[in-house]
PDB file of C-alpha atoms and ligand atoms in Angstrom:
ATOM      1  CA  MET A   1      -0.107 -28.039  14.937  1.00  0.00           C
ATOM      2  CA  SER A   2       0.452 -29.477  11.557  1.00  0.00           C
ATOM      3  CA  GLU A   3       0.501 -27.927   7.405  1.00  0.00           C
ATOM      4  CA  PRO A   4       1.230 -24.530   7.501  1.00  0.00           C
ATOM      5  CA  THR A   5      -2.162 -23.620   5.641  1.00  0.00           C
ATOM      6  CA  LEU A   6      -4.033 -20.745   5.217  1.00  0.00           C
ATOM      7  CA  ASN A   7      -0.738 -19.596   6.120  1.00  0.00           C
ATOM      8  CA  LYS A   8      -1.915 -19.895   9.110  1.00  0.00           C
ATOM      9  CA  PRO A   9      -0.441 -23.217  11.806  1.00  0.00           C
ATOM     10  CA  ILE A  10      -4.230 -25.869  11.871  1.00  0.00           C
ATOM     11  CA  PRO A  11      -5.007 -28.419  15.030  1.00  0.00           C
ATOM     12  CA  GLU A  12      -3.579 -31.508  13.759  1.00  0.00           C
ATOM     13  CA  ILE A  13      -6.227 -33.410  14.284  1.00  0.00           C
ATOM     14  CA  THR A  14      -6.261 -37.691  15.798  1.00  0.00           C
ATOM     15  CA  ASP A  15      -8.911 -39.953  17.472  1.00  0.00           C
ATOM     16  CA  MET A  16      -8.509 -38.818  20.828  1.00  0.00           C
ATOM     17  CA  THR A  17      -8.775 -35.907  20.014  1.00  0.00           C
ATOM     18  CA  ARG A  18     -11.888 -35.971  17.083  1.00  0.00           C
ATOM     19  CA  PRO A  19     -14.754 -34.888  19.152  1.00  0.00           C
ATOM     20  CA  PHE A  20     -14.061 -31.703  20.281  1.00  0.00           C
ATOM     21  CA  TRP A  21     -12.930 -30.321  17.170  1.00  0.00           C
ATOM     22  CA  GLU A  22     -16.731 -31.823  15.468  1.00  0.00           C
ATOM     23  CA  ALA A  23     -18.666 -30.062  18.726  1.00  0.00           C
ATOM     24  CA  ALA A  24     -15.725 -27.043  18.108  1.00  0.00           C
ATOM     25  CA  LYS A  25     -17.523 -27.051  14.341  1.00  0.00           C
ATOM     26  CA  ARG A  26     -21.229 -27.472  15.934  1.00  0.00           C
ATOM     27  CA  GLN A  27     -20.422 -24.382  18.276  1.00  0.00           C
ATOM     28  CA  GLN A  28     -19.923 -26.875  21.389  1.00  0.00           C
ATOM     29  CA  LEU A  29     -17.597 -26.670  24.604  1.00  0.00           C
ATOM     30  CA  LEU A  30     -16.880 -30.534  24.597  1.00  0.00           C
ATOM     31  CA  LEU A  31     -14.184 -32.048  26.711  1.00  0.00           C
ATOM     32  CA  GLN A  32     -13.108 -35.632  28.812  1.00  0.00           C
ATOM     33  CA  LYS A  33     -15.506 -35.312  31.776  1.00  0.00           C
ATOM     34  CA  CYS A  34     -14.387 -37.607  34.272  1.00  0.00           C
ATOM     35  CA  GLN A  35     -16.535 -39.938  35.739  1.00  0.00           C
ATOM     36  CA  HIS A  36     -15.309 -40.905  38.862  1.00  0.00           C
ATOM     37  CA  CYS A  37     -14.053 -37.493  40.239  1.00  0.00           C
ATOM     38  CA  ASN A  38     -16.473 -34.936  38.133  1.00  0.00           C
ATOM     39  CA  THR A  39     -13.189 -33.016  36.859  1.00  0.00           C
ATOM     40  CA  PHE A  40     -13.233 -32.006  33.084  1.00  0.00           C
ATOM     41  CA  ASN A  41      -9.162 -32.699  31.007  1.00  0.00           C
ATOM     42  CA  PHE A  42      -8.109 -30.095  28.736  1.00  0.00           C
ATOM     43  CA  LEU A  43      -6.215 -31.308  26.431  1.00  0.00           C
ATOM     44  CA  PRO A  44      -8.487 -34.800  25.291  1.00  0.00           C
ATOM     45  CA  LYS A  45      -6.173 -37.712  27.749  1.00  0.00           C
ATOM     46  CA  PRO A  46      -6.527 -41.587  27.177  1.00  0.00           C
ATOM     47  CA  TRP A  47      -6.729 -40.777  31.504  1.00  0.00           C
ATOM     48  CA  CYS A  48      -7.857 -38.508  33.648  1.00  0.00           C
ATOM     49  CA  ILE A  49      -5.969 -35.754  35.749  1.00  0.00           C
ATOM     50  CA  GLU A  50      -6.014 -35.963  38.413  1.00  0.00           C
ATOM     51  CA  CYS A  51      -7.505 -39.394  39.657  1.00  0.00           C
ATOM     52  CA  GLY A  52      -5.823 -41.953  36.529  1.00  0.00           C
ATOM     53  CA  SER A  53      -9.402 -42.869  35.799  1.00  0.00           C
ATOM     54  CA  ARG A  54      -9.659 -44.609  31.948  1.00  0.00           C
ATOM     55  CA  GLU A  55     -13.791 -43.876  32.585  1.00  0.00           C
ATOM     56  CA  LEU A  56     -13.708 -40.414  30.632  1.00  0.00           C
ATOM     57  CA  VAL A  57     -17.083 -39.218  29.152  1.00  0.00           C
ATOM     58  CA  TRP A  58     -16.940 -36.331  26.501  1.00  0.00           C
ATOM     59  CA  THR A  59     -19.317 -33.942  27.654  1.00  0.00           C
ATOM     60  CA  GLU A  60     -20.591 -29.984  27.797  1.00  0.00           C
ATOM     61  CA  ALA A  61     -18.715 -27.882  29.385  1.00  0.00           C
ATOM     62  CA  LYS A  62     -19.748 -24.041  30.634  1.00  0.00           C
ATOM     63  CA  PRO A  63     -19.017 -21.854  27.713  1.00  0.00           C
ATOM     64  CA  PHE A  64     -17.361 -19.313  30.551  1.00  0.00           C
ATOM     65  CA  GLY A  65     -13.839 -19.588  32.252  1.00  0.00           C
ATOM     66  CA  THR A  66     -11.606 -16.553  34.131  1.00  0.00           C
ATOM     67  CA  VAL A  67      -8.117 -14.910  32.713  1.00  0.00           C
ATOM     68  CA  TYR A  68      -5.614 -16.909  34.337  1.00  0.00           C
ATOM     69  CA  SER A  69      -2.982 -15.229  32.537  1.00  0.00           C
ATOM     70  CA  PHE A  70      -1.918 -13.958  29.154  1.00  0.00           C
ATOM     71  CA  THR A  71       0.776 -12.983  26.793  1.00  0.00           C
ATOM     72  CA  VAL A  72       0.743 -10.069  23.642  1.00  0.00           C
ATOM     73  CA  SER A  73       2.405 -11.274  20.183  1.00  0.00           C
ATOM     74  CA  ARG A  74       3.395  -8.340  18.298  1.00  0.00           C
ATOM     75  CA  SER A  75       5.281 -10.540  15.803  1.00  0.00           C
ATOM     76  CA  VAL A  76       4.204 -13.555  13.465  1.00  0.00           C
ATOM     77  CA  ALA A  77       6.608 -16.856  12.683  1.00  0.00           C
ATOM     78  CA  MET A  78       7.605 -16.304   8.975  1.00  0.00           C
ATOM     79  CA  ASN A  79       6.718 -19.932   8.082  1.00  0.00           C
ATOM     80  CA  PHE A  80       3.094 -18.424   9.722  1.00  0.00           C
ATOM     81  CA  PRO A  81       2.241 -14.930   7.398  1.00  0.00           C
ATOM     82  CA  GLY A  82      -1.035 -15.631   7.704  1.00  0.00           C
ATOM     83  CA  TRP A  83      -0.639 -13.586  11.791  1.00  0.00           C
ATOM     84  CA  LYS A  84      -0.139 -10.791  10.361  1.00  0.00           C
ATOM     85  CA  ASP A  85      -3.292  -9.395   9.856  1.00  0.00           C
ATOM     86  CA  ASP A  86      -4.615 -11.154  13.344  1.00  0.00           C
ATOM     87  CA  LEU A  87      -2.360  -7.601  15.257  1.00  0.00           C
ATOM     88  CA  PRO A  88      -1.625  -7.875  18.399  1.00  0.00           C
ATOM     89  CA  VAL A  89      -2.268 -11.419  19.491  1.00  0.00           C
ATOM     90  CA  ILE A  90      -4.012 -12.294  22.676  1.00  0.00           C
ATOM     91  CA  MET A  91      -3.159 -15.672  24.074  1.00  0.00           C
ATOM     92  CA  CYS A  92      -4.903 -16.667  27.589  1.00  0.00           C
ATOM     93  CA  LEU A  93      -4.620 -18.789  29.959  1.00  0.00           C
ATOM     94  CA  ILE A  94      -8.390 -20.030  30.404  1.00  0.00           C
ATOM     95  CA  ASP A  95      -9.307 -21.160  33.568  1.00  0.00           C
ATOM     96  CA  LEU A  96     -13.437 -22.447  32.762  1.00  0.00           C
ATOM     97  CA  ASP A  97     -15.661 -23.004  34.854  1.00  0.00           C
ATOM     98  CA  ASP A  98     -16.260 -26.040  34.455  1.00  0.00           C
ATOM     99  CA  GLY A  99     -12.397 -26.436  36.220  1.00  0.00           C
ATOM    100  CA  ALA A 100     -10.578 -27.085  32.949  1.00  0.00           C
ATOM    101  CA  ARG A 101      -7.504 -24.047  32.107  1.00  0.00           C
ATOM    102  CA  MET A 102      -7.199 -23.590  28.016  1.00  0.00           C
ATOM    103  CA  TYR A 103      -4.526 -22.240  25.716  1.00  0.00           C
ATOM    104  CA  ALA A 104      -6.987 -19.756  23.630  1.00  0.00           C
ATOM    105  CA  GLN A 105      -6.934 -16.821  21.323  1.00  0.00           C
ATOM    106  CA  VAL A 106      -9.148 -13.514  23.417  1.00  0.00           C
ATOM    107  CA  THR A 107     -10.047 -11.553  21.395  1.00  0.00           C
ATOM    108  CA  GLY A 108     -13.066  -8.307  21.214  1.00  0.00           C
ATOM    109  CA  CYS A 109     -10.233  -6.703  24.103  1.00  0.00           C
ATOM    110  CA  SER A 110      -8.086  -4.284  22.998  1.00  0.00           C
ATOM    111  CA  THR A 111      -3.844  -5.256  24.981  1.00  0.00           C
ATOM    112  CA  GLU A 112      -4.661  -2.555  27.102  1.00  0.00           C
ATOM    113  CA  GLU A 113      -8.672  -3.845  28.559  1.00  0.00           C
ATOM    114  CA  VAL A 114      -7.637  -7.214  28.765  1.00  0.00           C
ATOM    115  CA  SER A 115      -6.621  -8.329  32.755  1.00  0.00           C
ATOM    116  CA  ILE A 116      -6.547 -11.633  35.019  1.00  0.00           C
ATOM    117  CA  GLY A 117      -9.300 -12.322  36.630  1.00  0.00           C
ATOM    118  CA  MET A 118     -10.972 -10.930  33.262  1.00  0.00           C
ATOM    119  CA  ARG A 119     -14.711 -12.813  32.359  1.00  0.00           C
ATOM    120  CA  VAL A 120     -14.977 -14.414  28.937  1.00  0.00           C
ATOM    121  CA  LYS A 121     -16.821 -16.053  27.054  1.00  0.00           C
ATOM    122  CA  VAL A 122     -15.995 -18.866  23.608  1.00  0.00           C
ATOM    123  CA  TYR A 123     -17.189 -18.609  20.178  1.00  0.00           C
ATOM    124  CA  PHE A 124     -16.114 -20.531  17.620  1.00  0.00           C
ATOM    125  CA  GLU A 125     -13.732 -19.084  14.792  1.00  0.00           C
ATOM    126  CA  ASP A 126     -14.916 -21.625  11.298  1.00  0.00           C
ATOM    127  CA  ILE A 127     -11.245 -21.034  10.128  1.00  0.00           C
ATOM    128  CA  SER A 128     -12.367 -24.190   7.360  1.00  0.00           C
ATOM    129  CA  ASP A 129     -15.258 -26.132   5.762  1.00  0.00           C
ATOM    130  CA  ALA A 130     -14.692 -28.369   8.668  1.00  0.00           C
ATOM    131  CA  LEU A 131     -12.856 -26.327  11.730  1.00  0.00           C
ATOM    132  CA  ALA A 132     -13.712 -23.648  14.111  1.00  0.00           C
ATOM    133  CA  ILE A 133     -11.627 -23.146  16.068  1.00  0.00           C
ATOM    134  CA  PRO A 134     -12.666 -22.012  20.209  1.00  0.00           C
ATOM    135  CA  LYS A 135     -11.841 -18.353  20.912  1.00  0.00           C
ATOM    136  CA  PHE A 136     -13.020 -16.195  23.545  1.00  0.00           C
ATOM    137  CA  SER A 137     -14.183 -12.302  24.072  1.00  0.00           C
ATOM    138  CA  PRO A 138     -15.339 -10.256  26.916  1.00  0.00           C
ATOM    139  CA  VAL A 139     -18.381 -10.987  28.961  1.00  0.00           C
TER     140      VAL A 139
HETATM  141 ZN1  LIG B   1     -11.070 -38.615  37.453  1.00  0.00          ZN
END
């Protein structure tokens, strides 16, 4: 996270994460896949979280996942008032069908409807001309 533009935190793009964000802007979920053990890695890293190999290739992951855990935010940090209109915000840990675990917002269901084990699909919300954020909604 970096400057509070748009009154919301925006992703800090580095050389390590740039392919992920460029793909997100194209509505594509692109993750590093290990060429030795086939593990999908997230967050982007210089080496595989399973086997340590540095042979990671950016690969399109299946857009589906399952809610592993979730929390509901009902208030916002004072420096990010842009979240206010979105409250309550459902934040989930999502186990992608391809194995990686992502932290993301889930929309399209109420705080009563979200549940552990719920099936979700990624979509990408444009937040600027250059950036889109992956979010999930129930399948
Ligand atoms: Zn590996």
